[in-house]
Amino acid sequence: MAVTPPERRIWWNEPIERVELVWIVIAFLWGLFMFVFMIAWHFIGQQNLSKEAYRVNPSAYEEKVEGFAKKFQVREEQGVPVVKPQAGGDVYVLARLWQWWPILELEKGVSYRIHLSSLDWQHGFSLQPTNINIQVHPGYEHIISLTPTQSGEFGIVCNEFCGIGHHTMTGKIYVTEKQAQAGQPAGAGLNPAGR
Ligand SMILES: [Cu+2]
């Protein structure tokens, strides 16, 4: 069948088919529901975490992260520094084509302020295997409060397509048991603080 123009040129004044109308209404109501629940899930679903964001110059941010990594580096893994920041302190991570840098070593049960920014394009911070996702933009420094509730090895992947090396863009966070005192209540995964 060939594609031909509609018989009546003013096709948009034709009455809408009943089934089509039903689907339009369903889609519209679903859109409204999702719109409202994007906000509601912030409070009831431990999603859509609140964060601070500040404007930052990418090269200034790079300097901050490098200074942080130099100060707290404990070892190196395949050329990437493993950084163990002060308990409860500020932690800096940067995204660039194509890595999350540096590797972090955090303590379970301790709150950190995690700073995130990109040096080039937009990237997606996705913490595995937990469900924490943050859009990382160049020019903005995002800060989230985070308290690891489970020890182990966590991966960071980029979930925003950022070019040919996107699939290789990974990072790592180690969470160790608290050294000073044992017996922290066990939880599941890494949860943003204050939940
Ligand atoms: Cu990326």
Short mmCIF file of C-alpha atoms and ligand atoms in Angstrom, two decimals:
data_model
loop_
_atom_site.label_atom_id
_atom_site.label_comp_id
_atom_site.label_asym_id
_atom_site.label_seq_id
_atom_site.Cartn_x
_atom_site.Cartn_y
_atom_site.Cartn_z
CA MET A 1 0.00 0.00 0.00
CA ALA A 2 1.34 3.32 -0.97
CA VAL A 3 1.43 6.14 1.53
CA THR A 4 -1.09 8.68 0.31
CA PRO A 5 -2.25 11.96 1.76
CA PRO A 6 -5.47 11.80 3.82
CA GLU A 7 -8.67 12.06 1.77
CA ARG A 8 -9.86 15.09 3.64
CA ARG A 9 -7.20 17.74 3.92
CA ILE A 10 -8.55 19.08 7.22
CA TRP A 11 -8.01 15.75 9.01
CA TRP A 12 -7.48 17.28 12.46
CA ASN A 13 -11.14 18.25 12.73
CA GLU A 14 -12.29 14.63 12.34
CA PRO A 15 -13.88 13.13 15.48
CA ILE A 16 -11.46 11.07 17.56
CA GLU A 17 -11.95 7.32 17.60
CA ARG A 18 -13.29 6.17 20.99
CA VAL A 19 -10.43 3.75 21.71
CA GLU A 20 -7.86 6.38 20.81
CA LEU A 21 -9.51 8.84 23.16
CA VAL A 22 -9.42 6.29 25.98
CA TRP A 23 -5.67 5.82 25.46
CA ILE A 24 -5.04 9.54 25.36
CA VAL A 25 -6.86 9.93 28.68
CA ILE A 26 -5.00 6.99 30.26
CA ALA A 27 -1.62 8.34 29.10
CA PHE A 28 -2.48 11.81 30.36
CA LEU A 29 -3.58 10.55 33.79
CA TRP A 30 -0.47 8.36 34.04
CA GLY A 31 1.68 11.39 33.19
CA LEU A 32 -0.02 13.39 35.94
CA PHE A 33 0.42 10.55 38.43
CA MET A 34 4.15 10.27 37.66
CA PHE A 35 4.57 14.03 37.87
CA VAL A 36 3.13 14.12 41.37
CA PHE A 37 4.96 11.00 42.50
CA MET A 38 8.38 12.26 41.42
CA ILE A 39 7.98 14.52 44.41
CA ALA A 40 6.17 12.01 46.61
CA TRP A 41 8.88 9.36 46.17
CA HIS A 42 11.38 11.76 47.62
CA PHE A 43 9.57 11.39 50.93
CA ILE A 44 8.16 7.86 50.86
CA GLY A 45 10.36 5.84 48.54
CA GLN A 46 13.94 6.81 49.47
CA GLN A 47 14.40 8.07 45.93
CA ASN A 48 15.21 11.39 44.32
CA LEU A 49 17.64 12.38 47.02
CA SER A 50 18.05 16.00 47.91
CA LYS A 51 21.43 17.50 47.30
CA GLU A 52 23.22 20.81 47.31
CA ALA A 53 24.58 22.22 44.07
CA TYR A 54 26.97 25.09 43.48
CA ARG A 55 28.48 26.59 40.38
CA VAL A 56 32.10 25.63 39.93
CA ASN A 57 34.73 26.08 37.28
CA PRO A 58 35.76 22.61 35.96
CA SER A 59 39.49 23.30 36.25
CA ALA A 60 39.03 24.68 39.79
CA TYR A 61 37.14 21.51 40.67
CA GLU A 62 39.90 19.35 39.16
CA GLU A 63 42.42 21.12 41.40
CA LYS A 64 40.27 20.49 44.47
CA VAL A 65 39.95 16.77 43.69
CA GLU A 66 43.66 16.41 42.98
CA GLY A 67 44.53 18.16 46.24
CA PHE A 68 42.10 15.89 48.10
CA ALA A 69 43.53 12.74 46.48
CA LYS A 70 47.10 13.76 47.23
CA LYS A 71 46.30 14.46 50.86
CA PHE A 72 44.49 11.22 51.68
CA GLN A 73 45.97 8.68 49.25
CA VAL A 74 46.72 5.33 50.91
CA ARG A 75 47.71 3.18 47.91
CA GLU A 76 47.29 2.85 44.17
CA GLU A 77 45.36 0.48 41.94
CA GLN A 78 46.32 0.34 38.26
CA GLY A 79 47.56 3.89 38.33
CA VAL A 80 44.48 5.22 40.12
CA PRO A 81 44.95 6.49 43.68
CA VAL A 82 42.90 4.86 46.43
CA VAL A 83 41.90 7.65 48.78
CA LYS A 84 40.81 7.21 52.38
CA PRO A 85 39.31 10.48 53.54
CA GLN A 86 38.86 11.65 57.09
CA ALA A 87 35.82 10.17 58.82
CA GLY A 88 32.90 12.51 58.39
CA GLY A 89 34.81 14.78 56.04
CA ASP A 90 34.40 16.09 52.54
CA VAL A 91 34.99 13.62 49.74
CA TYR A 92 35.67 14.65 46.15
CA VAL A 93 35.05 12.57 43.06
CA LEU A 94 35.27 13.74 39.47
CA ALA A 95 33.82 12.41 36.27
CA ARG A 96 35.62 12.78 32.96
CA LEU A 97 36.02 10.96 29.68
CA TRP A 98 36.11 8.12 30.69
CA GLN A 99 36.58 7.52 34.35
CA TRP A 100 35.41 8.20 37.87
CA TRP A 101 38.41 9.39 39.82
CA PRO A 102 39.81 8.59 42.36
CA ILE A 103 38.90 5.29 44.07
CA LEU A 104 37.44 5.85 47.54
CA GLU A 105 37.79 3.93 50.75
CA LEU A 106 35.06 4.84 53.23
CA GLU A 107 34.12 3.56 56.64
CA LYS A 108 30.82 1.93 57.42
CA GLY A 109 28.51 3.93 59.68
CA VAL A 110 30.30 7.22 59.09
CA SER A 111 28.67 10.15 57.25
CA TYR A 112 30.49 11.83 54.41
CA ARG A 113 29.78 14.77 52.20
CA ILE A 114 30.36 13.50 48.68
CA HIS A 115 31.17 16.18 46.10
CA LEU A 116 30.60 15.34 42.46
CA SER A 117 31.25 17.22 39.25
CA SER A 118 32.25 16.62 35.66
CA LEU A 119 35.23 18.08 33.86
CA ASP A 120 33.80 17.73 30.38
CA TRP A 121 30.38 16.37 29.47
CA GLN A 122 27.31 15.25 31.31
CA HIS A 123 27.74 11.92 33.05
CA GLY A 124 25.49 9.74 35.18
CA PHE A 125 26.71 8.59 38.57
CA SER A 126 25.18 5.20 39.28
CA LEU A 127 26.20 3.32 42.39
CA GLN A 128 26.14 -0.46 42.05
CA PRO A 129 24.58 -2.66 43.29
CA THR A 130 22.49 -0.10 45.18
CA ASN A 131 20.07 2.21 43.43
CA ILE A 132 21.60 5.67 43.78
CA ASN A 133 21.67 7.78 40.63
CA ILE A 134 22.79 11.35 40.17
CA GLN A 135 23.21 13.42 37.04
CA VAL A 136 26.68 14.93 37.03
CA HIS A 137 27.07 18.17 35.09
CA PRO A 138 30.15 20.15 34.22
CA GLY A 139 30.12 23.54 35.93
CA TYR A 140 28.08 22.31 38.89
CA GLU A 141 29.35 20.81 42.08
CA HIS A 142 26.78 18.46 43.58
CA ILE A 143 27.04 17.51 47.22
CA ILE A 144 25.22 14.58 48.76
CA SER A 145 25.40 13.33 52.33
CA LEU A 146 26.01 9.63 52.44
CA THR A 147 26.40 7.09 55.23
CA PRO A 148 27.50 3.62 54.14
CA THR A 149 25.47 0.98 55.97
CA GLN A 150 27.16 -2.05 54.45
CA SER A 151 30.79 -2.91 53.96
CA GLY A 152 32.21 -4.29 50.73
CA GLU A 153 33.12 -3.22 47.26
CA PHE A 154 30.79 -0.92 45.32
CA GLY A 155 31.04 0.00 41.68
CA ILE A 156 30.30 3.29 39.98
CA VAL A 157 29.15 3.17 36.39
CA CYS A 158 28.24 5.95 34.03
CA ASN A 159 24.59 5.69 33.04
CA GLU A 160 24.51 8.70 30.72
CA PHE A 161 25.84 7.93 27.26
CA CYS A 162 29.02 9.97 26.89
CA GLY A 163 30.75 8.78 23.77
CA ILE A 164 32.85 5.93 22.48
CA GLY A 165 34.37 4.98 25.85
CA HIS A 166 31.12 5.23 27.83
CA HIS A 167 30.98 1.50 28.60
CA THR A 168 34.47 1.62 30.13
CA MET A 169 33.63 4.48 32.45
CA THR A 170 33.70 2.83 35.85
CA GLY A 171 34.88 3.66 39.34
CA LYS A 172 35.06 2.02 42.73
CA ILE A 173 34.19 2.65 46.37
CA TYR A 174 35.43 0.38 49.13
CA VAL A 175 33.54 0.39 52.39
CA THR A 176 35.45 -1.01 55.35
CA GLU A 177 34.20 -1.95 58.78
CA LYS A 178 34.55 0.86 61.26
CA GLN A 179 37.98 0.51 62.84
CA ALA A 180 37.53 2.37 66.12
CA GLN A 181 34.40 0.61 67.35
CA ALA A 182 32.55 -2.45 66.15
CA GLY A 183 28.86 -3.26 66.45
CA GLN A 184 27.26 -0.82 64.04
CA PRO A 185 23.68 -1.73 63.23
CA ALA A 186 23.56 -3.65 59.98
CA GLY A 187 21.56 -2.15 57.14
CA ALA A 188 21.12 -2.78 53.48
CA GLY A 189 23.22 -0.93 50.99
CA LEU A 190 24.40 2.63 51.03
CA ASN A 191 21.69 5.03 52.05
CA PRO A 192 21.73 8.77 51.83
CA ALA A 193 21.95 10.27 55.29
CA GLY A 194 18.85 11.46 57.04
CA ARG A 195 16.55 8.79 55.77
CU CU B 1 30.06 9.17 31.25
#
